[in-house]
Short mmCIF file of C-alpha atoms in Angstrom, two decimals:
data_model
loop_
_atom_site.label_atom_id
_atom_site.label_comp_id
_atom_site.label_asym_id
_atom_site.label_seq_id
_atom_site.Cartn_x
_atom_site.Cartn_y
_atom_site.Cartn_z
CA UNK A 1 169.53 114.61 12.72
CA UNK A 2 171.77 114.05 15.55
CA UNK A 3 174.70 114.82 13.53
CA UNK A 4 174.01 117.61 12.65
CA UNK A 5 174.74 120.80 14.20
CA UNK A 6 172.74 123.64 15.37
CA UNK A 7 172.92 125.96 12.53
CA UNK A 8 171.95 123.61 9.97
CA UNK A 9 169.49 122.48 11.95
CA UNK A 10 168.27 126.16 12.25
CA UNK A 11 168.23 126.36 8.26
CA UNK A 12 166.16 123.55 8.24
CA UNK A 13 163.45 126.19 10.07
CA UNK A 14 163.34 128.45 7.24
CA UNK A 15 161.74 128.67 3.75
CA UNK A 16 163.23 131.65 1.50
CA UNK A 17 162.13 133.44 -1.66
CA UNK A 18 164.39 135.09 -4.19
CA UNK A 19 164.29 137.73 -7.25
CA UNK A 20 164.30 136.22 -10.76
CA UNK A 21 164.13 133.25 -12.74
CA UNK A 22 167.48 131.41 -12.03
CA UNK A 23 168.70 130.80 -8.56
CA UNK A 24 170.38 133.34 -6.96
CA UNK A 25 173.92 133.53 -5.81
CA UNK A 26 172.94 134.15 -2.02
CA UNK A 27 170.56 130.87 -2.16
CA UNK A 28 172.96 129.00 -3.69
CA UNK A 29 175.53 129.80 -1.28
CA UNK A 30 172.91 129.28 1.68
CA UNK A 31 171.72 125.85 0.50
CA UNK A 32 174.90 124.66 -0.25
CA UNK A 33 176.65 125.93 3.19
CA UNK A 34 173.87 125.61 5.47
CA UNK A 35 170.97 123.58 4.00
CA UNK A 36 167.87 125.29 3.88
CA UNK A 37 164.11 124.05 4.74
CA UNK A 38 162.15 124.99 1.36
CA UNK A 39 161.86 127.81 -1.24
CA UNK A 40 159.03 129.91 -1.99
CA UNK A 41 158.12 130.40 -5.65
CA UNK A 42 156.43 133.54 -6.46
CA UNK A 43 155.49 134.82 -10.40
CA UNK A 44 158.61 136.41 -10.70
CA UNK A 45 160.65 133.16 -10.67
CA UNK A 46 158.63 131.55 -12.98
CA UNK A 47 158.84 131.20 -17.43
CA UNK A 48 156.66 128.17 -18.02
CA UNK A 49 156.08 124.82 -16.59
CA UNK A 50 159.18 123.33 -18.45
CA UNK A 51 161.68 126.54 -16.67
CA UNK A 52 160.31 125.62 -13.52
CA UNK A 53 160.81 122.03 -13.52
CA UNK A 54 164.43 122.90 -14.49
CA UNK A 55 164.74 125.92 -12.04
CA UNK A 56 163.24 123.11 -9.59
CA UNK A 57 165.69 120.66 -10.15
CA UNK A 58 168.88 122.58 -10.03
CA UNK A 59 167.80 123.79 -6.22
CA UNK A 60 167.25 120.54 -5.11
CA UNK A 61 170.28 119.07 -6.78
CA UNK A 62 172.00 121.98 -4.37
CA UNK A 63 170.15 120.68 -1.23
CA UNK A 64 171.66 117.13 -2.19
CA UNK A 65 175.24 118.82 -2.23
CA UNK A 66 174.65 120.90 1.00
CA UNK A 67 176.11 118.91 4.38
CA UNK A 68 172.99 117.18 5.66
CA UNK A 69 172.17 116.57 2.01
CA UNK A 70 168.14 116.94 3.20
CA UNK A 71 166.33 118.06 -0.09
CA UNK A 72 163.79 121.06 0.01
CA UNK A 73 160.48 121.96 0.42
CA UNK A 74 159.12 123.86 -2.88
CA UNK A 75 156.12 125.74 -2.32
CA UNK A 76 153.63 128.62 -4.25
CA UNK A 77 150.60 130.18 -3.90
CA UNK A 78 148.88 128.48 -6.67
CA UNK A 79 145.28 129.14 -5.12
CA UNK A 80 143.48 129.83 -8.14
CA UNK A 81 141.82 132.72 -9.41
CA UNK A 82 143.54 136.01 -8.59
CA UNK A 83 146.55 134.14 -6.88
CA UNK A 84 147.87 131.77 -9.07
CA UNK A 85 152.07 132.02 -9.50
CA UNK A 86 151.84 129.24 -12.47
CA UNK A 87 149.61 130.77 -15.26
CA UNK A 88 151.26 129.96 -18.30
CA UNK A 89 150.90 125.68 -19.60
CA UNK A 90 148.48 124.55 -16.91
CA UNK A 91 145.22 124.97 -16.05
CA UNK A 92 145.13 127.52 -13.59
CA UNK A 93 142.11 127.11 -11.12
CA UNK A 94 138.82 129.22 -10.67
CA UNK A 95 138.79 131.51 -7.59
CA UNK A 96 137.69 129.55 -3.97
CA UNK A 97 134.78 131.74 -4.29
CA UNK A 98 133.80 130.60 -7.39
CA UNK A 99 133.90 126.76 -6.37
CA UNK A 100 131.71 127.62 -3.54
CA UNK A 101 129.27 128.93 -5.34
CA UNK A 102 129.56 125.92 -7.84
CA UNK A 103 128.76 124.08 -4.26
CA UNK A 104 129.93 120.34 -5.35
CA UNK A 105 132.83 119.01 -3.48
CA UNK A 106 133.64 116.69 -5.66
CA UNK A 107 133.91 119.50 -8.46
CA UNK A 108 136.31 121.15 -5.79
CA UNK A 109 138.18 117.80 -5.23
CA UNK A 110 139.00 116.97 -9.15
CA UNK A 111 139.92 121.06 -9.86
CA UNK A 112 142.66 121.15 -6.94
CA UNK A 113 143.67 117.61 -7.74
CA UNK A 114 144.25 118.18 -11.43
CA UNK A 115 146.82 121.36 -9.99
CA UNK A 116 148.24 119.52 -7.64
CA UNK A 117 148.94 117.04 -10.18
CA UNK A 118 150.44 119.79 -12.77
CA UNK A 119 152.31 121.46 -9.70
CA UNK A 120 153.88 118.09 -9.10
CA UNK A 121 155.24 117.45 -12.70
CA UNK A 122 157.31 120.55 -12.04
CA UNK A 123 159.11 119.79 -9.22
CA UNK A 124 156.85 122.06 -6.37
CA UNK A 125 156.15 119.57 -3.60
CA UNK A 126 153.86 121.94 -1.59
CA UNK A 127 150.80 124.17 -2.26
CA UNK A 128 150.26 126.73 0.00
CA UNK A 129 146.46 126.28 -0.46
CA UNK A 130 143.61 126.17 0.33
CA UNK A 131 142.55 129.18 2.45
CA UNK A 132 139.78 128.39 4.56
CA UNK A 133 139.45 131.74 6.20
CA UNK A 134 135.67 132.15 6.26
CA UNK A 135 134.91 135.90 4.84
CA UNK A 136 132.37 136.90 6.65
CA UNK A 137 133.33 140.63 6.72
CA UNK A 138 132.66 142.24 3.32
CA UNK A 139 135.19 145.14 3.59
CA UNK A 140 137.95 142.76 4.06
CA UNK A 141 140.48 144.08 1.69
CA UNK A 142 142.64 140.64 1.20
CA UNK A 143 140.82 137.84 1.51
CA UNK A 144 137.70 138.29 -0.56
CA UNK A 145 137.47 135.98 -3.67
CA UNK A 146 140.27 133.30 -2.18
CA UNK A 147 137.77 132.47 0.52
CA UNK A 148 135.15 129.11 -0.63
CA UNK A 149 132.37 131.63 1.05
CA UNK A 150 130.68 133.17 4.21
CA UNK A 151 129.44 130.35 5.79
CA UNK A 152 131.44 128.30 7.85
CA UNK A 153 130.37 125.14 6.97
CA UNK A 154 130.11 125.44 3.38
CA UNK A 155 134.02 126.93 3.86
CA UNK A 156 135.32 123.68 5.96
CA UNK A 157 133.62 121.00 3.63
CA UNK A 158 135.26 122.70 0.49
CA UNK A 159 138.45 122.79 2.64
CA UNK A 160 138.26 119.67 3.10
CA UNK A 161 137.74 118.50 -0.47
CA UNK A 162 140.48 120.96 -1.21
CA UNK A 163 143.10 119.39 0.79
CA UNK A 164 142.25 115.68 -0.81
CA UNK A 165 142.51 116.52 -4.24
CA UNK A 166 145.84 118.75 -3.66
CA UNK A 167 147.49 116.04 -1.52
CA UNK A 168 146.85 113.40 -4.09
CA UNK A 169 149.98 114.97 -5.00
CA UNK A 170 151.51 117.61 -3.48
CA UNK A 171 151.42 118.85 0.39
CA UNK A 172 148.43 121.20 0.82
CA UNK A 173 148.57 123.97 3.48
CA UNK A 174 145.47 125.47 5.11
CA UNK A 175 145.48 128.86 5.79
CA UNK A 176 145.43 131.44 7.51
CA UNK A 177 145.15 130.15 11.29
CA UNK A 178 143.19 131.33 13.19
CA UNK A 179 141.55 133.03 10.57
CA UNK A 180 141.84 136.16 8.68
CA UNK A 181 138.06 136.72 6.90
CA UNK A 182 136.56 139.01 9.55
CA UNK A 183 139.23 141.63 9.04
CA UNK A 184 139.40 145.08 7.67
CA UNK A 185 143.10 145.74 7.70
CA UNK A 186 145.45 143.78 5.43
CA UNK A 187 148.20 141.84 7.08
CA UNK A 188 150.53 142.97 4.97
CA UNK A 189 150.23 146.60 5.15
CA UNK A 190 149.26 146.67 9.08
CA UNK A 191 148.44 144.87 12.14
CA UNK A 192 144.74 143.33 12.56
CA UNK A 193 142.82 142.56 15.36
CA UNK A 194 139.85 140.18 15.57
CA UNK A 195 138.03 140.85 18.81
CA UNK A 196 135.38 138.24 18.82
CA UNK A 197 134.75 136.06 22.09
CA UNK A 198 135.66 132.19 21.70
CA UNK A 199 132.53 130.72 21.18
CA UNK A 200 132.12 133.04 18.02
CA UNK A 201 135.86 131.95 17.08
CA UNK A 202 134.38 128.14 17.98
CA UNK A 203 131.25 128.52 15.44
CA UNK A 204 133.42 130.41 12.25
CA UNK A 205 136.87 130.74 12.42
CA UNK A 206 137.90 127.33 13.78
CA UNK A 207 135.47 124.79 11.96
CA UNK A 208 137.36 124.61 8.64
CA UNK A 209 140.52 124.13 10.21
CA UNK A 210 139.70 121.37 12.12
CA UNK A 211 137.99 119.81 8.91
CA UNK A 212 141.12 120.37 7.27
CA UNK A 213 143.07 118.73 10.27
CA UNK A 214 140.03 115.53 10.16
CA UNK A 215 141.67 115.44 6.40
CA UNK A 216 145.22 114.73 7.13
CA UNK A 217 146.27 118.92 5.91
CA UNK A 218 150.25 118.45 6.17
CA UNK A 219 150.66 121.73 6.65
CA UNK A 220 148.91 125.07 8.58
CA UNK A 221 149.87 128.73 7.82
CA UNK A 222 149.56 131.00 10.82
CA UNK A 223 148.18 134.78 10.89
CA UNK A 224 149.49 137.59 11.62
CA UNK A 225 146.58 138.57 13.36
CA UNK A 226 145.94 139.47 16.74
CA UNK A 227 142.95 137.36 18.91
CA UNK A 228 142.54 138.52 22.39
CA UNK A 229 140.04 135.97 23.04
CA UNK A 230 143.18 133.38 23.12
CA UNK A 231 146.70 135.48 23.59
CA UNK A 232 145.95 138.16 26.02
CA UNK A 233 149.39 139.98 25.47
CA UNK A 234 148.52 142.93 23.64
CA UNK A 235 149.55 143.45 20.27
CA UNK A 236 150.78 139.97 20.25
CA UNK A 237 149.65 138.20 16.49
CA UNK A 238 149.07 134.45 16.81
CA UNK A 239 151.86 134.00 14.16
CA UNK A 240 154.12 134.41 17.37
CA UNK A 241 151.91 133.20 20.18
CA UNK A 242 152.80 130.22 22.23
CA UNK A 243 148.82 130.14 23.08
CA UNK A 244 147.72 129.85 19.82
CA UNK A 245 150.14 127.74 18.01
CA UNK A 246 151.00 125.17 20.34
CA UNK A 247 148.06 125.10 22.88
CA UNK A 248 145.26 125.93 20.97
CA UNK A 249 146.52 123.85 17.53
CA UNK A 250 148.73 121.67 18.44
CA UNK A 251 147.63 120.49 21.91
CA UNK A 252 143.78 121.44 21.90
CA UNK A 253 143.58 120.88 18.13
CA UNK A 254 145.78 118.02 18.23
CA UNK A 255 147.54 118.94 14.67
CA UNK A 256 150.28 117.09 14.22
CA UNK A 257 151.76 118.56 10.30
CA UNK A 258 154.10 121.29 9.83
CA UNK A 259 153.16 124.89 11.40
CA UNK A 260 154.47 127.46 8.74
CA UNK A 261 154.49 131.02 8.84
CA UNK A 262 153.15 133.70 6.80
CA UNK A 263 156.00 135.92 5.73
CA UNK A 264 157.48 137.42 7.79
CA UNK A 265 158.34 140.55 6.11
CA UNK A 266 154.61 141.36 6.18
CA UNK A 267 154.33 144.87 7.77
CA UNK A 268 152.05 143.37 10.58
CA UNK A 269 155.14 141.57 11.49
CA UNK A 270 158.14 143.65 10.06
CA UNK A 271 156.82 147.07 11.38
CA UNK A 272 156.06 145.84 14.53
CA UNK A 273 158.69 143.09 16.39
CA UNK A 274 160.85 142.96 12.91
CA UNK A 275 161.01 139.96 10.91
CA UNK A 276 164.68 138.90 12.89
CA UNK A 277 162.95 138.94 16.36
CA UNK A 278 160.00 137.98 15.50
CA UNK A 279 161.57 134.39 13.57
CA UNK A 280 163.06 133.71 16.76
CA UNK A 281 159.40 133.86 18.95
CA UNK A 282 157.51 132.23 15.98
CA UNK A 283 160.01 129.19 16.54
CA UNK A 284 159.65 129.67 20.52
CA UNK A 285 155.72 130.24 19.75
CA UNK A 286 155.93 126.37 17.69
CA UNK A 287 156.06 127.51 14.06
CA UNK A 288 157.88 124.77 12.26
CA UNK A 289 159.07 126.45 9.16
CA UNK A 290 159.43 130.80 8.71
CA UNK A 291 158.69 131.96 5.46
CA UNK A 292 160.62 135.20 4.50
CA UNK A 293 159.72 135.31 0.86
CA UNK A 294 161.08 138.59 -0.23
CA UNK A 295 164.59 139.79 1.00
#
């Protein structure tokens, strides 16, 4: 680390997507000049389990060209249900929802295990699952089934089982922190704000995320979501708030994985401070990796 210099050090703080099924002459040319921190793997990448293995392999043979020769982390939203990026060759999970109605956490422990298992034999090191946003607000237009529930607790102890089974084999990542269920505007058409006091934020939002913190999580997505309760700058989304991402989780919370990003390019973000800005005060804010999966 100390020999390298700043700007590949500043690669190592970001996590790209890209358009089609091979790699892409831009990341090619990034990962080999600069190094990069990870890839993002959306349905659009992806043939089957046997082209993404491949497709998997080539980018990390790359990183092990690039200067600092660091390999990459490979991530998707293989949640289950409605979000799954790998459909085709694996079992593709039931919907959160639908394992927290089933209520058994060791049902919800074996399911994510045996995808983080399949995730693993292609190469993807990192899940960005589970979300433990409790959805407590029933006009929420983007959480909804990818939630375990309503109720807190039942949330955080399916969280929890979550994260064991997927980091049998892969690197699970809770999100969305602080917590995005009690929400009637999607982040990534527009800006929400959740205005409840902290002891409400205490009771719901937090609980599964520090269940998923008792379980070793290795990695937290932030929201772009505005709490007033904890940042008092207005308009300021915890995805870029020094409060919330290093004083409430890291110091108060005492998480000590990797802090990623939601995209960036998310119109709560983009259409507000811009994605460019906004990178910079995520990093200042303590967001370890920035995720700008489209562009």
């Amino acid at each position: 680390m100390q020999k390298m210099t700043v700007e590949a050090k500043v690669a190592q703080l970001l996590m790209f997507g890209f358009p089609g099924t091979t790699v892409s002459p831009f990341l090619k040319s990034f990962i080999l000049e600069h190094g990069l921190g990870g890839v993002i793997h959306f349905a659009r990448n992806i043939e089957n389990p046997r082209h993404l293995a491949q497709l998997n392999g080539e980018l990390q043979s790359l990183a092990q060209q690039s200067a600092n020769g660091i390999g990459l982390f490979i991530g998707a939203d293989q949640e289950g249900g409605t979000v799954a990026r790998l459909t085709q060759g694996v079992a593709v999970p039931p919907s959160a929802m639908a394992l927290g109605a089933v209520d058994d956490e060791a049902v919800t422990e074996s399911i994510c295990a045996v995808s983080g298992l399949e995730l693993a034999a292609t190469g993807t090191n990192m899940v960005f699952a589970p979300v433990v946003d409790v959805n407590s607000n029933p006009f929420n237009p983007v959480i909804g089934v990818r939630s375990f529930g309503e109720q807190a607790p039942r949330v955080a102890k399916h969280g929890a089982a979550a994260v064991g089974g997927y980091q049998r084999y892969v690197a699970a990542v809770a999100k969305h922190f602080p917590g995005h269920g009690d929400t009637e505007l999607d982040s990534h058409l527009s800006l929400p704000v959740v205005h409840h006091g902290r002891k409400r934020l205490e009771e719901v939002e937090f609980l599964p995320f520090k269940e998923a913190i008792a379980q070793k999580v290795l990695g937290i997505m932030t929201a772009h979501v505005v709490f007033p309760a904890i940042e008092p700058t207005p308009g300021l989304p915890a995805t870029l708030s020094y409060r919330v991402l290093t004083e409430l989780l890291r110091k108060e919370f005492g998480f000590e994985g990797l802090i990623i990003t939601d995209c960036m390019e998310m119109a709560a973000i983009a259409d507000t401070f811009g994605t460019v800005e906004a990178a910079v005060m995520a990093v200042e804010a303590g967001a370890d990796l920035i995720l700008i999966s489209q562009t």
